[in-house]
Coordinates of C-alpha atoms and ligand atoms in Angstrom, one line a residue:
M1 CA 0.0 0.0 0.0
F2 CA 1.0 3.5 -0.8
T3 CA 0.6 5.7 2.2
H4 CA -0.2 9.4 2.4
L5 CA 3.0 10.0 4.2
D6 CA 5.0 8.4 1.3
L7 CA 3.1 10.6 -1.1
R8 CA 3.8 13.8 0.8
K9 CA 7.5 13.0 1.1
K10 CA 7.9 11.9 -2.5
F11 CA 6.2 15.1 -3.7
A12 CA 8.3 17.4 -1.6
D13 CA 11.5 15.6 -2.4
F14 CA 10.8 15.7 -6.1
W15 CA 10.4 19.5 -6.2
K16 CA 13.1 20.2 -3.8
E17 CA 15.5 18.3 -6.0
K18 CA 14.4 20.6 -8.9
N19 CA 15.4 23.7 -6.8
H20 CA 11.9 24.6 -5.5
K21 CA 11.4 26.2 -2.1
E22 CA 8.5 25.2 0.1
V23 CA 5.9 28.0 0.8
P24 CA 4.2 27.4 4.1
P25 CA 0.4 26.7 3.8
I26 CA -1.9 29.5 4.8
S27 CA -4.9 29.1 7.1
L28 CA -8.1 27.7 5.7
V29 CA -9.6 31.1 6.7
P30 CA -7.5 33.7 4.7
Q31 CA -6.2 36.2 7.3
N32 CA -5.9 39.4 5.3
D33 CA -8.8 38.9 3.0
P34 CA -12.1 39.5 4.6
T35 CA -13.9 38.7 1.4
T36 CA -12.9 35.2 0.6
L37 CA -14.6 32.7 2.9
F38 CA -12.1 29.9 2.6
T39 CA -8.8 29.1 1.0
G40 CA -9.8 27.1 -2.0
S41 CA -6.6 26.4 -3.8
G42 CA -2.8 26.5 -3.3
M43 CA -2.5 29.5 -5.5
Q44 CA -4.6 31.7 -3.3
Q45 CA -1.6 33.2 -1.5
L46 CA 0.3 33.5 -4.7
V47 CA -2.0 35.8 -6.7
P48 CA 0.1 39.0 -6.3
Y49 CA 3.2 37.1 -7.4
L50 CA 1.4 35.5 -10.4
L51 CA 0.5 39.1 -11.3
G52 CA 4.2 40.2 -11.3
E53 CA 5.3 40.9 -7.7
V54 CA 8.6 39.4 -6.7
H55 CA 8.3 36.5 -4.3
P56 CA 10.8 36.5 -1.4
L57 CA 11.5 32.7 -1.9
G58 CA 12.2 32.9 -5.6
K59 CA 10.7 31.8 -8.8
R60 CA 10.2 28.1 -8.1
L61 CA 7.8 27.1 -5.3
Y62 CA 5.8 24.1 -4.0
N63 CA 3.6 23.3 -1.1
I64 CA 0.7 21.2 0.2
Q65 CA -2.2 23.4 1.1
P66 CA -5.3 22.5 3.0
C67 CA -8.3 23.7 1.0
F68 CA -12.1 24.0 1.6
R69 CA -14.6 24.5 -1.2
S70 CA -18.1 25.1 0.2
Q71 CA -19.5 25.5 -3.3
D72 CA -19.0 21.8 -3.8
V73 CA -21.2 20.8 -0.9
L74 CA -24.0 19.3 -3.0
E75 CA -21.6 17.3 -5.1
I76 CA -20.4 15.3 -2.1
G77 CA -21.5 11.7 -2.1
D78 CA -19.8 10.4 -5.1
N79 CA -16.4 8.5 -5.1
R80 CA -14.2 11.6 -5.5
H81 CA -15.7 15.0 -4.4
T82 CA -14.9 16.4 -0.9
T83 CA -15.3 19.8 0.7
F84 CA -12.0 19.6 2.5
F85 CA -8.9 18.4 0.6
E86 CA -5.2 19.0 0.4
M87 CA -3.8 20.4 -2.7
M88 CA -0.3 19.6 -3.8
G89 CA 1.1 22.5 -5.8
N90 CA 4.1 23.7 -7.6
W91 CA 4.7 27.1 -9.2
S92 CA 7.0 28.7 -11.7
L93 CA 6.8 32.5 -11.4
G94 CA 8.0 33.4 -14.9
D95 CA 10.7 30.7 -14.8
Y96 CA 10.0 27.4 -16.6
F97 CA 6.8 27.0 -18.6
K98 CA 4.8 24.3 -20.5
K99 CA 7.6 22.0 -21.6
E100 CA 9.3 21.5 -18.2
Q101 CA 6.0 21.5 -16.3
L102 CA 4.4 18.7 -18.3
S103 CA 7.5 16.6 -18.6
W104 CA 8.2 16.9 -14.9
F105 CA 4.7 16.1 -13.8
W106 CA 4.8 13.1 -16.2
Q107 CA 8.0 12.0 -14.7
F108 CA 6.6 12.3 -11.1
L109 CA 3.6 10.2 -12.1
T110 CA 5.3 7.5 -14.1
Q111 CA 8.7 7.3 -12.5
I112 CA 8.3 8.4 -8.9
L113 CA 4.8 7.0 -8.3
G114 CA 5.2 4.3 -10.9
F115 CA 1.8 4.8 -12.6
D116 CA 1.1 2.6 -15.6
K117 CA 1.2 4.9 -18.6
K118 CA -1.7 3.1 -20.2
R119 CA -3.9 4.3 -17.4
L120 CA -3.1 8.0 -17.9
Y121 CA -5.2 10.4 -20.1
V122 CA -4.5 14.1 -20.6
T123 CA -6.6 17.0 -21.7
V124 CA -5.7 20.3 -23.4
F125 CA -7.5 23.6 -24.1
A126 CA -9.5 23.7 -27.3
G127 CA -9.5 27.5 -27.5
D128 CA -12.2 30.1 -27.0
K129 CA -13.1 31.9 -30.2
K130 CA -15.3 34.4 -28.5
N131 CA -12.5 35.6 -26.3
N132 CA -9.8 35.3 -29.0
L133 CA -8.0 32.6 -27.1
D134 CA -6.1 30.0 -29.3
P135 CA -6.2 26.3 -28.8
D136 CA -3.2 25.0 -26.8
N137 CA -1.4 23.1 -29.6
E138 CA 1.9 23.5 -27.8
S139 CA 0.8 21.3 -24.8
R140 CA -0.7 18.8 -27.2
K141 CA 2.7 18.6 -29.0
I142 CA 4.6 18.2 -25.7
W143 CA 2.3 15.3 -24.6
L144 CA 2.8 13.6 -27.9
E145 CA 6.6 13.9 -27.5
L146 CA 6.4 12.5 -24.1
G147 CA 4.8 9.4 -25.6
V148 CA 1.1 10.0 -24.8
P149 CA -0.8 8.4 -27.6
E150 CA -3.2 10.5 -29.7
N151 CA -6.2 8.7 -28.4
H152 CA -5.3 9.5 -24.8
I153 CA -5.3 13.3 -25.5
F154 CA -8.6 15.1 -25.3
S155 CA -9.4 18.7 -26.0
Y156 CA -12.1 20.7 -24.1
G157 CA -13.3 24.3 -24.2
P158 CA -13.0 26.9 -21.4
E159 CA -15.5 25.3 -19.0
K160 CA -13.1 22.4 -18.5
N161 CA -9.6 23.5 -19.6
W162 CA -9.4 27.1 -18.5
W163 CA -8.6 28.1 -14.9
S164 CA -9.1 31.3 -12.9
R165 CA -10.5 31.8 -9.4
A166 CA -13.6 33.1 -11.1
G167 CA -14.0 30.3 -13.6
V168 CA -14.4 30.7 -17.3
P169 CA -13.0 33.7 -19.2
D170 CA -16.5 35.4 -19.4
N171 CA -16.9 35.3 -15.6
M172 CA -13.5 36.8 -14.8
P173 CA -13.4 40.4 -13.4
E174 CA -10.9 42.8 -14.8
G175 CA -7.5 42.3 -13.3
E176 CA -7.9 38.6 -12.5
P177 CA -5.2 36.3 -13.8
G178 CA -6.1 33.0 -15.6
G179 CA -5.0 30.8 -18.4
P180 CA -5.4 27.5 -20.3
D181 CA -4.7 24.3 -18.4
S182 CA -3.8 20.8 -19.0
E183 CA -5.2 18.0 -16.8
V184 CA -4.1 14.5 -16.2
F185 CA -6.6 11.7 -15.5
Y186 CA -6.2 8.3 -14.1
D187 CA -8.3 5.5 -15.7
F188 CA -9.6 2.9 -13.3
G189 CA -10.7 1.0 -16.4
Q190 CA -13.6 -0.7 -14.7
D191 CA -17.0 -1.3 -16.1
F192 CA -18.4 1.9 -15.0
K193 CA -21.9 2.5 -16.1
L194 CA -21.9 5.0 -19.0
H195 CA -23.0 8.3 -17.7
E196 CA -26.0 9.6 -19.4
N197 CA -26.0 13.1 -17.9
S198 CA -22.6 14.0 -19.2
P199 CA -22.9 17.2 -21.3
Y200 CA -20.3 16.0 -23.7
S201 CA -21.4 12.6 -24.7
S202 CA -24.1 10.2 -23.6
L203 CA -22.6 7.4 -25.6
K204 CA -18.9 7.2 -24.9
C205 CA -17.0 7.6 -21.7
H206 CA -14.2 10.1 -21.7
P207 CA -11.9 11.8 -19.1
N208 CA -14.5 14.5 -18.1
C209 CA -17.4 12.1 -18.0
D210 CA -18.9 12.0 -14.5
C211 CA -19.3 8.3 -14.2
G212 CA -16.3 7.9 -11.9
R213 CA -14.2 5.8 -14.2
F214 CA -11.7 8.7 -14.7
L215 CA -10.2 10.6 -11.8
E216 CA -8.6 14.0 -12.4
I217 CA -5.3 13.9 -10.4
G218 CA -3.5 17.1 -11.4
N219 CA -4.0 20.3 -13.2
S220 CA -1.2 22.4 -14.7
V221 CA -2.5 25.9 -15.3
F222 CA -0.5 28.2 -17.6
M223 CA -1.2 31.5 -15.9
Q224 CA -0.2 33.8 -18.7
F225 CA -3.2 36.2 -19.1
K226 CA -4.9 38.9 -17.2
K227 CA -8.4 40.0 -18.1
T228 CA -8.6 43.7 -19.1
K229 CA -11.3 46.0 -20.4
N230 CA -10.2 45.0 -24.0
G231 CA -10.0 41.3 -23.5
F232 CA -7.0 39.3 -22.5
E233 CA -3.5 40.7 -22.0
E234 CA -0.3 38.7 -21.5
L235 CA 1.0 38.9 -18.0
P236 CA 4.5 40.3 -17.5
A237 CA 5.7 36.8 -16.9
K238 CA 4.4 33.4 -18.0
N239 CA 3.7 31.4 -14.9
V240 CA 2.8 27.8 -14.1
D241 CA 0.3 27.1 -11.3
F242 CA 0.0 23.3 -10.7
G243 CA -2.5 21.8 -8.3
G244 CA -3.3 18.1 -7.6
G245 CA -5.5 16.7 -5.0
L246 CA -3.6 14.6 -2.5
E247 CA -6.5 12.4 -1.7
R248 CA -7.1 11.6 -5.3
M249 CA -3.5 11.0 -6.1
L250 CA -3.4 8.6 -3.2
A251 CA -6.5 6.8 -4.5
A252 CA -4.9 6.4 -7.9
A253 CA -1.5 5.4 -6.5
N254 CA -3.4 2.5 -4.8
N255 CA -5.5 1.9 -7.9
N256 CA -8.6 2.4 -5.8
P257 CA -11.4 4.3 -7.4
D258 CA -13.0 5.4 -4.1
V259 CA -11.3 8.2 -2.4
F260 CA -13.3 7.4 0.8
L261 CA -11.6 4.0 0.9
T262 CA -8.1 5.4 1.2
E263 CA -6.5 5.6 4.6
L264 CA -7.5 9.3 4.7
Y265 CA -11.1 8.4 5.2
L266 CA -11.4 4.7 5.9
P267 CA -10.9 5.0 9.7
I268 CA -13.7 7.6 9.8
I269 CA -16.0 5.5 7.7
K270 CA -15.5 2.5 10.0
N271 CA -16.5 4.5 13.0
I272 CA -19.6 5.9 11.3
E273 CA -20.7 2.4 10.3
K274 CA -20.6 1.5 14.0
I275 CA -22.4 4.6 15.0
V276 CA -25.3 4.3 12.6
D277 CA -25.4 0.6 12.5
K278 CA -25.2 0.4 8.7
K279 CA -22.6 -1.0 6.4
Y280 CA -20.8 1.1 3.7
E281 CA -22.5 -1.0 1.0
N282 CA -25.5 0.0 -1.0
E283 CA -25.2 3.2 -3.1
D284 CA -27.7 5.2 -1.1
D285 CA -26.1 4.4 2.3
K286 CA -22.7 4.9 0.9
R287 CA -23.6 8.3 -0.3
K288 CA -24.9 9.3 3.1
I289 CA -21.9 7.8 4.9
R290 CA -19.6 9.7 2.6
I291 CA -21.4 13.0 3.3
I292 CA -21.1 12.4 7.0
A293 CA -17.3 11.6 6.8
D294 CA -16.6 14.5 4.5
H295 CA -18.6 17.1 6.5
L296 CA -17.3 15.9 9.8
K297 CA -13.7 16.2 8.6
G298 CA -14.5 19.6 7.0
A299 CA -16.0 20.7 10.3
V300 CA -13.0 19.5 12.3
F301 CA -10.6 21.5 10.1
L302 CA -12.8 24.6 10.1
I303 CA -13.0 24.6 13.9
K304 CA -9.3 24.2 14.1
S305 CA -9.0 27.3 11.9
G306 CA -11.1 29.3 14.4
V307 CA -14.5 29.0 12.9
Y308 CA -17.5 28.6 15.2
P309 CA -21.1 27.7 14.3
S310 CA -23.2 30.8 13.7
N311 CA -25.8 32.2 11.4
K312 CA -23.4 34.2 9.3
E313 CA -20.8 33.5 6.6
R314 CA -18.2 31.0 7.7
G315 CA -20.0 30.1 10.8
Y316 CA -23.1 29.3 8.8
V317 CA -21.1 27.1 6.5
L318 CA -19.9 25.1 9.5
R319 CA -23.4 25.0 11.0
R320 CA -24.8 23.6 7.8
L321 CA -22.1 20.9 7.7
L322 CA -22.8 19.8 11.2
R323 CA -26.6 19.9 10.8
R324 CA -26.4 17.9 7.6
V325 CA -24.2 15.4 9.4
T326 CA -26.9 15.1 12.1
I327 CA -29.7 14.6 9.6
K328 CA -27.9 12.0 7.6
M329 CA -27.1 10.0 10.7
Y330 CA -30.7 10.3 11.8
Q331 CA -31.9 9.1 8.4
L332 CA -29.4 6.1 8.4
K333 CA -30.0 5.0 12.0
G334 CA -33.7 5.9 12.2
K335 CA -33.2 7.6 15.4
K336 CA -31.2 10.5 16.9
V337 CA -27.4 10.1 17.2
L338 CA -26.1 11.8 20.3
A339 CA -23.1 14.0 20.1
N340 CA -21.1 11.8 22.4
D341 CA -21.5 8.9 20.1
L342 CA -19.6 10.8 17.4
N343 CA -16.5 11.2 19.5
L344 CA -14.7 8.2 18.1
A345 CA -15.2 9.5 14.5
V346 CA -13.8 12.9 15.5
E347 CA -10.8 11.2 17.2
A348 CA -10.2 9.1 14.0
I349 CA -9.9 12.3 12.0
I350 CA -7.4 13.9 14.3
E351 CA -5.4 10.7 14.5
I352 CA -5.1 10.6 10.6
Y353 CA -3.5 14.0 10.6
K354 CA -1.6 14.1 13.9
N355 CA 1.8 15.5 13.6
I356 CA 0.7 17.2 10.4
Y357 CA -2.1 19.5 11.4
F358 CA -3.2 18.5 14.9
E359 CA -1.9 18.0 18.3
E360 CA -3.5 15.9 21.0
K361 CA -4.9 18.9 22.8
D362 CA -6.9 20.0 19.8
L363 CA -9.3 17.2 20.5
E364 CA -10.5 18.8 23.7
E365 CA -11.2 22.0 21.9
I366 CA -12.9 20.6 18.9
K367 CA -15.1 17.9 20.4
P368 CA -17.3 20.3 22.5
V369 CA -17.9 22.7 19.6
I370 CA -19.2 19.8 17.5
G371 CA -21.0 18.3 20.5
E372 CA -22.9 21.5 21.4
E373 CA -24.0 22.2 17.9
I374 CA -25.3 18.7 17.4
D375 CA -27.0 18.6 20.8
R376 CA -28.7 21.9 20.0
F377 CA -30.0 20.7 16.7
N378 CA -31.0 17.3 18.1
K379 CA -33.6 19.1 20.3
T380 CA -35.7 20.2 17.4
L381 CA -34.6 17.7 14.8
E382 CA -37.4 15.1 15.2
K383 CA -40.2 17.6 15.4
G384 CA -38.9 19.5 12.4
F385 CA -38.3 16.3 10.4
S386 CA -41.8 15.0 11.0
I387 CA -43.3 18.4 9.9
L388 CA -41.1 18.3 6.9
Q389 CA -42.2 14.7 6.0
K390 CA -45.8 15.8 6.1
I391 CA -45.4 18.7 3.7
E392 CA -47.0 18.1 0.4
K393 CA -46.9 21.5 -1.3
P394 CA -44.0 23.3 0.3
T395 CA -44.3 27.1 0.5
G396 CA -41.4 29.5 1.2
K397 CA -43.1 30.4 4.5
Q398 CA -43.0 26.7 5.6
V399 CA -39.3 26.5 4.7
F400 CA -38.7 29.7 6.6
D401 CA -40.6 28.4 9.7
L402 CA -38.5 25.2 9.6
Y403 CA -35.4 27.4 9.7
Q404 CA -36.7 29.8 12.3
S405 CA -38.3 27.4 14.7
Y406 CA -36.5 24.1 14.1
G407 CA -33.1 25.2 13.0
F408 CA -33.3 23.6 9.5
P409 CA -31.0 25.5 7.2
K410 CA -32.8 26.5 4.0
E411 CA -30.4 24.5 1.9
L412 CA -30.9 21.4 4.0
T413 CA -34.7 21.6 3.7
E414 CA -34.4 22.1 0.0
E415 CA -32.3 19.0 -0.3
L416 CA -34.7 16.9 1.9
L417 CA -37.7 18.1 -0.1
K418 CA -35.9 17.3 -3.3
E419 CA -35.5 13.7 -2.1
K420 CA -39.3 13.6 -2.2
G421 CA -39.4 15.4 -5.6
L422 CA -40.6 18.7 -4.1
T423 CA -39.4 22.2 -4.6
F424 CA -40.4 25.6 -3.1
N425 CA -40.4 29.2 -4.1
Q426 CA -37.1 30.8 -3.1
K427 CA -38.5 34.3 -3.5
E428 CA -41.2 33.6 -1.0
F429 CA -38.6 32.4 1.4
D430 CA -36.6 35.6 0.9
E431 CA -39.7 37.7 1.4
E432 CA -40.5 35.9 4.6
F433 CA -37.0 36.4 5.8
E434 CA -37.1 40.1 5.0
K435 CA -40.5 40.4 6.7
H436 CA -39.2 38.8 9.8
R437 CA -36.2 41.1 9.9
A438 CA -38.4 44.1 9.4
L439 CA -40.6 42.9 12.3
S440 CA -37.8 42.3 14.7
R441 CA -36.5 45.7 13.7
T442 CA -39.8 47.3 14.6
A443 CA -40.0 45.3 17.8
S444 CA -36.6 46.5 18.8
V445 CA -37.4 50.1 18.0
G446 CA -40.4 49.8 20.3
M447 CA -38.5 48.1 23.1
F448 CA -35.3 50.0 23.3
K449 CA -35.6 53.5 22.1
G450 CA -31.9 54.5 22.1
G451 CA -29.1 52.2 21.1
L452 CA -30.5 49.4 19.2
A453 CA -33.0 51.3 17.1
D454 CA -30.3 53.8 16.1
H455 CA -28.0 51.1 15.4
S456 CA -30.3 49.3 12.9
K457 CA -31.2 52.6 11.3
N458 CA -27.6 53.4 10.9
T459 CA -26.9 50.0 9.4
L460 CA -29.5 50.7 6.7
R461 CA -28.0 54.1 6.0
Y462 CA -24.5 52.8 5.7
H463 CA -25.6 49.9 3.6
T464 CA -27.2 52.3 1.0
A465 CA -24.2 54.6 1.3
T466 CA -22.0 51.6 0.4
H467 CA -23.9 51.2 -2.9
L468 CA -23.4 54.9 -3.6
L469 CA -19.7 54.7 -2.8
H470 CA -19.3 51.6 -5.0
Q471 CA -20.8 53.4 -8.0
A472 CA -18.9 56.7 -7.3
L473 CA -15.6 54.9 -7.1
F474 CA -16.4 53.3 -10.4
D475 CA -17.2 56.7 -11.9
V476 CA -14.2 58.5 -10.6
L477 CA -11.5 55.8 -10.6
G478 CA -12.5 53.8 -13.6
E479 CA -13.6 50.4 -14.6
S480 CA -10.9 48.4 -12.9
I481 CA -12.7 49.0 -9.6
R482 CA -13.8 45.7 -8.1
Q483 CA -15.4 45.2 -4.7
E484 CA -13.4 43.0 -2.4
G485 CA -15.5 43.2 0.6
S486 CA -17.5 45.5 2.9
H487 CA -18.4 45.7 6.5
I488 CA -20.8 47.9 8.4
T489 CA -21.1 48.7 12.1
G490 CA -23.5 51.2 13.7
E491 CA -20.6 53.8 13.6
R492 CA -19.1 53.5 10.1
L493 CA -18.9 51.7 6.9
R494 CA -15.8 50.0 5.5
F495 CA -15.3 49.2 1.9
D496 CA -12.4 47.1 0.4
F497 CA -11.7 47.3 -3.3
Y498 CA -9.3 46.5 -6.1
C499 CA -8.1 49.4 -8.2
A500 CA -5.4 49.2 -10.9
K501 CA -4.0 52.7 -10.0
K502 CA -3.6 54.2 -6.6
P503 CA -6.5 56.5 -5.9
T504 CA -5.5 60.2 -5.3
T505 CA -6.7 62.4 -2.5
E506 CA -8.5 64.6 -5.1
G507 CA -10.1 61.5 -6.5
L508 CA -11.4 60.5 -3.1
K509 CA -12.7 64.0 -2.5
E510 CA -14.6 63.8 -5.7
V511 CA -16.1 60.4 -4.7
E512 CA -17.2 61.9 -1.4
K513 CA -18.8 64.8 -3.3
I514 CA -20.8 62.6 -5.6
I515 CA -22.1 60.5 -2.8
N516 CA -23.3 63.6 -1.0
Q517 CA -24.8 65.0 -4.2
K518 CA -26.8 61.8 -4.6
I519 CA -28.0 62.1 -1.0
K520 CA -29.1 65.6 -1.7
E521 CA -31.0 64.6 -4.7
E522 CA -33.3 62.6 -2.5
L523 CA -33.3 59.5 -4.7
P524 CA -35.7 56.7 -3.9
V525 CA -34.3 53.2 -3.2
N526 CA -36.2 50.2 -4.6
F527 CA -35.6 46.7 -5.7
V528 CA -36.7 44.3 -8.5
V529 CA -36.4 40.6 -8.7
L530 CA -34.9 39.4 -12.0
P531 CA -33.4 36.3 -13.6
K532 CA -29.7 36.5 -13.0
E533 CA -28.8 36.8 -16.7
E534 CA -31.1 39.8 -17.1
A535 CA -29.5 41.5 -14.1
Y536 CA -26.1 41.2 -15.6
K537 CA -27.4 42.5 -18.8
I538 CA -28.8 45.7 -17.3
G539 CA -25.3 46.2 -15.8
A540 CA -26.1 45.6 -12.1
K541 CA -23.0 45.3 -10.1
A542 CA -22.3 41.8 -8.7
F543 CA -19.8 40.6 -6.2
F544 CA -17.6 38.2 -8.1
K545 CA -16.8 36.0 -5.2
E546 CA -20.5 35.3 -4.6
K547 CA -22.5 32.5 -6.3
Y548 CA -25.9 33.8 -7.1
P549 CA -29.2 31.9 -7.5
D550 CA -31.1 32.0 -10.8
M551 CA -33.4 34.7 -9.6
V552 CA -31.7 37.7 -7.9
K553 CA -32.7 40.9 -6.2
V554 CA -31.3 44.1 -7.7
Y555 CA -31.5 47.2 -5.6
Y556 CA -31.5 50.4 -7.6
I557 CA -31.1 54.0 -6.4
G558 CA -33.0 56.5 -8.6
Q559 CA -36.4 57.3 -10.0
S560 CA -36.5 54.2 -12.2
L561 CA -34.5 51.1 -13.0
E562 CA -33.5 52.6 -16.4
T563 CA -32.3 56.0 -15.0
A564 CA -30.9 54.6 -11.7
Y565 CA -27.6 56.0 -10.5
S566 CA -26.7 52.6 -8.9
K567 CA -27.8 49.1 -9.6
E568 CA -26.5 46.2 -7.5
F569 CA -27.1 42.5 -6.8
C570 CA -28.1 42.7 -3.1
G571 CA -30.4 41.1 -0.6
G572 CA -31.0 44.4 1.2
P573 CA -32.4 45.9 3.4
H574 CA -31.9 49.6 2.6
V575 CA -33.3 53.0 3.5
T576 CA -36.2 54.0 1.2
N577 CA -34.7 57.3 0.1
T578 CA -31.2 58.6 0.0
K579 CA -32.2 61.7 2.0
E580 CA -32.3 59.4 5.1
I581 CA -28.6 58.9 4.9
G582 CA -27.3 62.3 6.1
K583 CA -23.9 63.6 5.2
I584 CA -21.1 61.1 4.4
E585 CA -17.4 61.7 5.1
I586 CA -14.5 59.5 4.0
F587 CA -12.4 59.6 7.1
K588 CA -9.7 57.0 6.5
F589 CA -8.1 55.5 3.5
E590 CA -5.4 52.8 3.4
K591 CA -3.6 50.3 1.2
I592 CA -4.2 46.7 2.3
G593 CA -2.5 44.8 -0.4
A594 CA -1.2 44.8 -3.9
N595 CA -3.7 47.2 -5.7
L596 CA -6.1 46.6 -2.8
Y597 CA -7.5 49.6 -0.8
R598 CA -9.8 50.2 2.1
I599 CA -12.0 53.1 2.7
Y600 CA -13.8 54.0 6.0
A601 CA -16.6 56.5 5.9
K602 CA -19.2 57.8 8.4
Ligands
LIG701 N1 -5.1 26.8 -9.3 C1 -5.4 25.5 -9.9 C2 -6.5 24.7 -9.2 O1 -6.9 25.1 -8.2 C3 -4.1 24.7 -9.9 O2 -3.3 24.9 -8.8 O3 -6.9 23.7 -9.7

C-alpha cells in the first residue's frame, strides 16, 4: 500500500530536487482577505506574485495546502468529491513553462509514483473563439513527444480547460489572472456505467465524463493572461500554477477508485458504520456515509482554523455541515445520534493528521464545539423532520418556519424536499426572511428607544451609502474597480476594493462629493427581482466571489431602473430614500495589499 506519508514525502523531495522552495500553507480562513470565505486552492496566497510581484522565496515554489470548497457541498456523495482536501502544488513565477512542467509532472507520475502509462489520459485547451484565445497546440505537442498516444489526449473548451479563481473567461473580473490548463486523469478502467448526464457525450465515456471511471489527479494551469477591459492581455511573466488533490493522487496510486476507501477516510467510515449501524455498502447508504465523513472532517478543520457555528458567513457554512451530518445520521439510523457517540469518529480524523495538522490537545477544543451544535439541533430535529415529512406542497413560508423554529438551514430543507421530488419558491422564502427582519427591527425600535434602534437605522444608512460609494468609485477611478468586501457597524462603513491605479486624494474628495450630491438629490431606493442573466445584462454590479441563485434581487437608487444611479445585486435591506442617509465623510483611506485599498466612511 502507498501511504499518504509516502506521497507527501515523494512530492516534496521531487520539487526540492528541482530547486523549488516550500511555501508554508496559509490558514483555511484567509487572514488578510475578509472577502474570501475559505482558502480554496494552493495559488490563493500567490495571486500577487502571479501578477508580477517578486516572491521572497524565488521563482520556483511548491507546497501542500489544506483547502475547503463550500461551493462543492452538493456534489459530495460520489467517489471523489470532498469539501476539505489538500492540494499539492508547484509554481513557476516566470521561470520554466509548459515543456518543463508537463515533462516533470509526467516524470513524477510515471517514475516516482510508478503509474502505468496506459492508465493516464490528458486534456488540453481547445481554445475560445469568443475571447480570441487560441487552442493550446503546444501542450498537445509536448504530450505527444512524451509518448502519450493521440487517443489519450482530449481537448475541451474553457469550461473544462481554463482556470481562474472566477472560472471561465467570461466570468472573470478585470485584473484577474487566468489561463489555459492541461489536466491528467487516471483511468480505473472498470466497467463503469456510461453516464447519461454527461454534457459531452451520452454514448462514450471520456476523461471528463462524470461516471467515476476517470479521476482527475492534477492540473497544470498556464497563468499567462490577465483580463482587461479590452480582452486578454499577456502577464509580465508566463507562470505555471499546478495543483493536484492529495486524496485523489493517493487513490490512484493505490488503484482504488473510491477516495473514501483510502487511509485518509477509511478509519472515519469504519466509525460511522458503527455509530449508525449500517454498512458502507449499497449506493444510497454509501452516499450518506460519505457525506457524514466529508462534513465531519471539514468541520474539524474549520474549527481548528477558528470558525464557530453561527448564522453568518463561515460560521453558517460550519453550522450547515454539522446539521447535515446530524440529519444524515438520523436518516441512516432511524433515530437520533447523540453528540457523544460521534467522538470516536472525530478522534479518528485527528489521528489521521496528527503531527501534520493536529496535536493531542486539539481534540479537547474541537469535540465540545461539535457536540454543542449537534445537541442543540437534536432538540428540534425530530419535530422538524416530522413536519417536513408531512409537507406536500411546500411554501417559502413553511421552509422559513422550519429554519426559524427548528433550525433547519434552508439548503438542507431544500435537499430533503428534493428527495421527495418537491421544490419551493425561493422568492417567497426571501420575502418571509425580510418580513421577519423588518418585524424584529420594529419590535426592537419599540422596546429600546436608544441604542438598538439607532444602530439598525444606521446600518441601513451605511448599507445604502455603500452602494453609492461603490458606484462613485467606479465613476471617478475607472472600470478596474472591483469590490473585495465590505463591513458595516453602527458607527461606520468599510469598503475594500481593487483598483489598478492608486487613488489620489483629489479622486477620493470627488467620490465623497458625488455621494453627498446623490444624497441631496433625495433619490428613492427600490428593488426588483430578476433572472440572474437579465440582471447582468442591465449592468447591475455583482460581487464576483459570490455565487448567485437563478433569480436575484437588484437594488437600484434612482427614479426608475432605467435611470438609476446605482444598480447592484443585493439582498437588502436599505433606506427608502437617500435623504435618510445624512452627510457622508470618508475619514480614512489605506492600502491593504497589492492594488487593494480600504475606505472608511461615516
Ligand atoms: N489553481 C489551480 C487549481 O486550483 C491549480 O493549482 O486547480
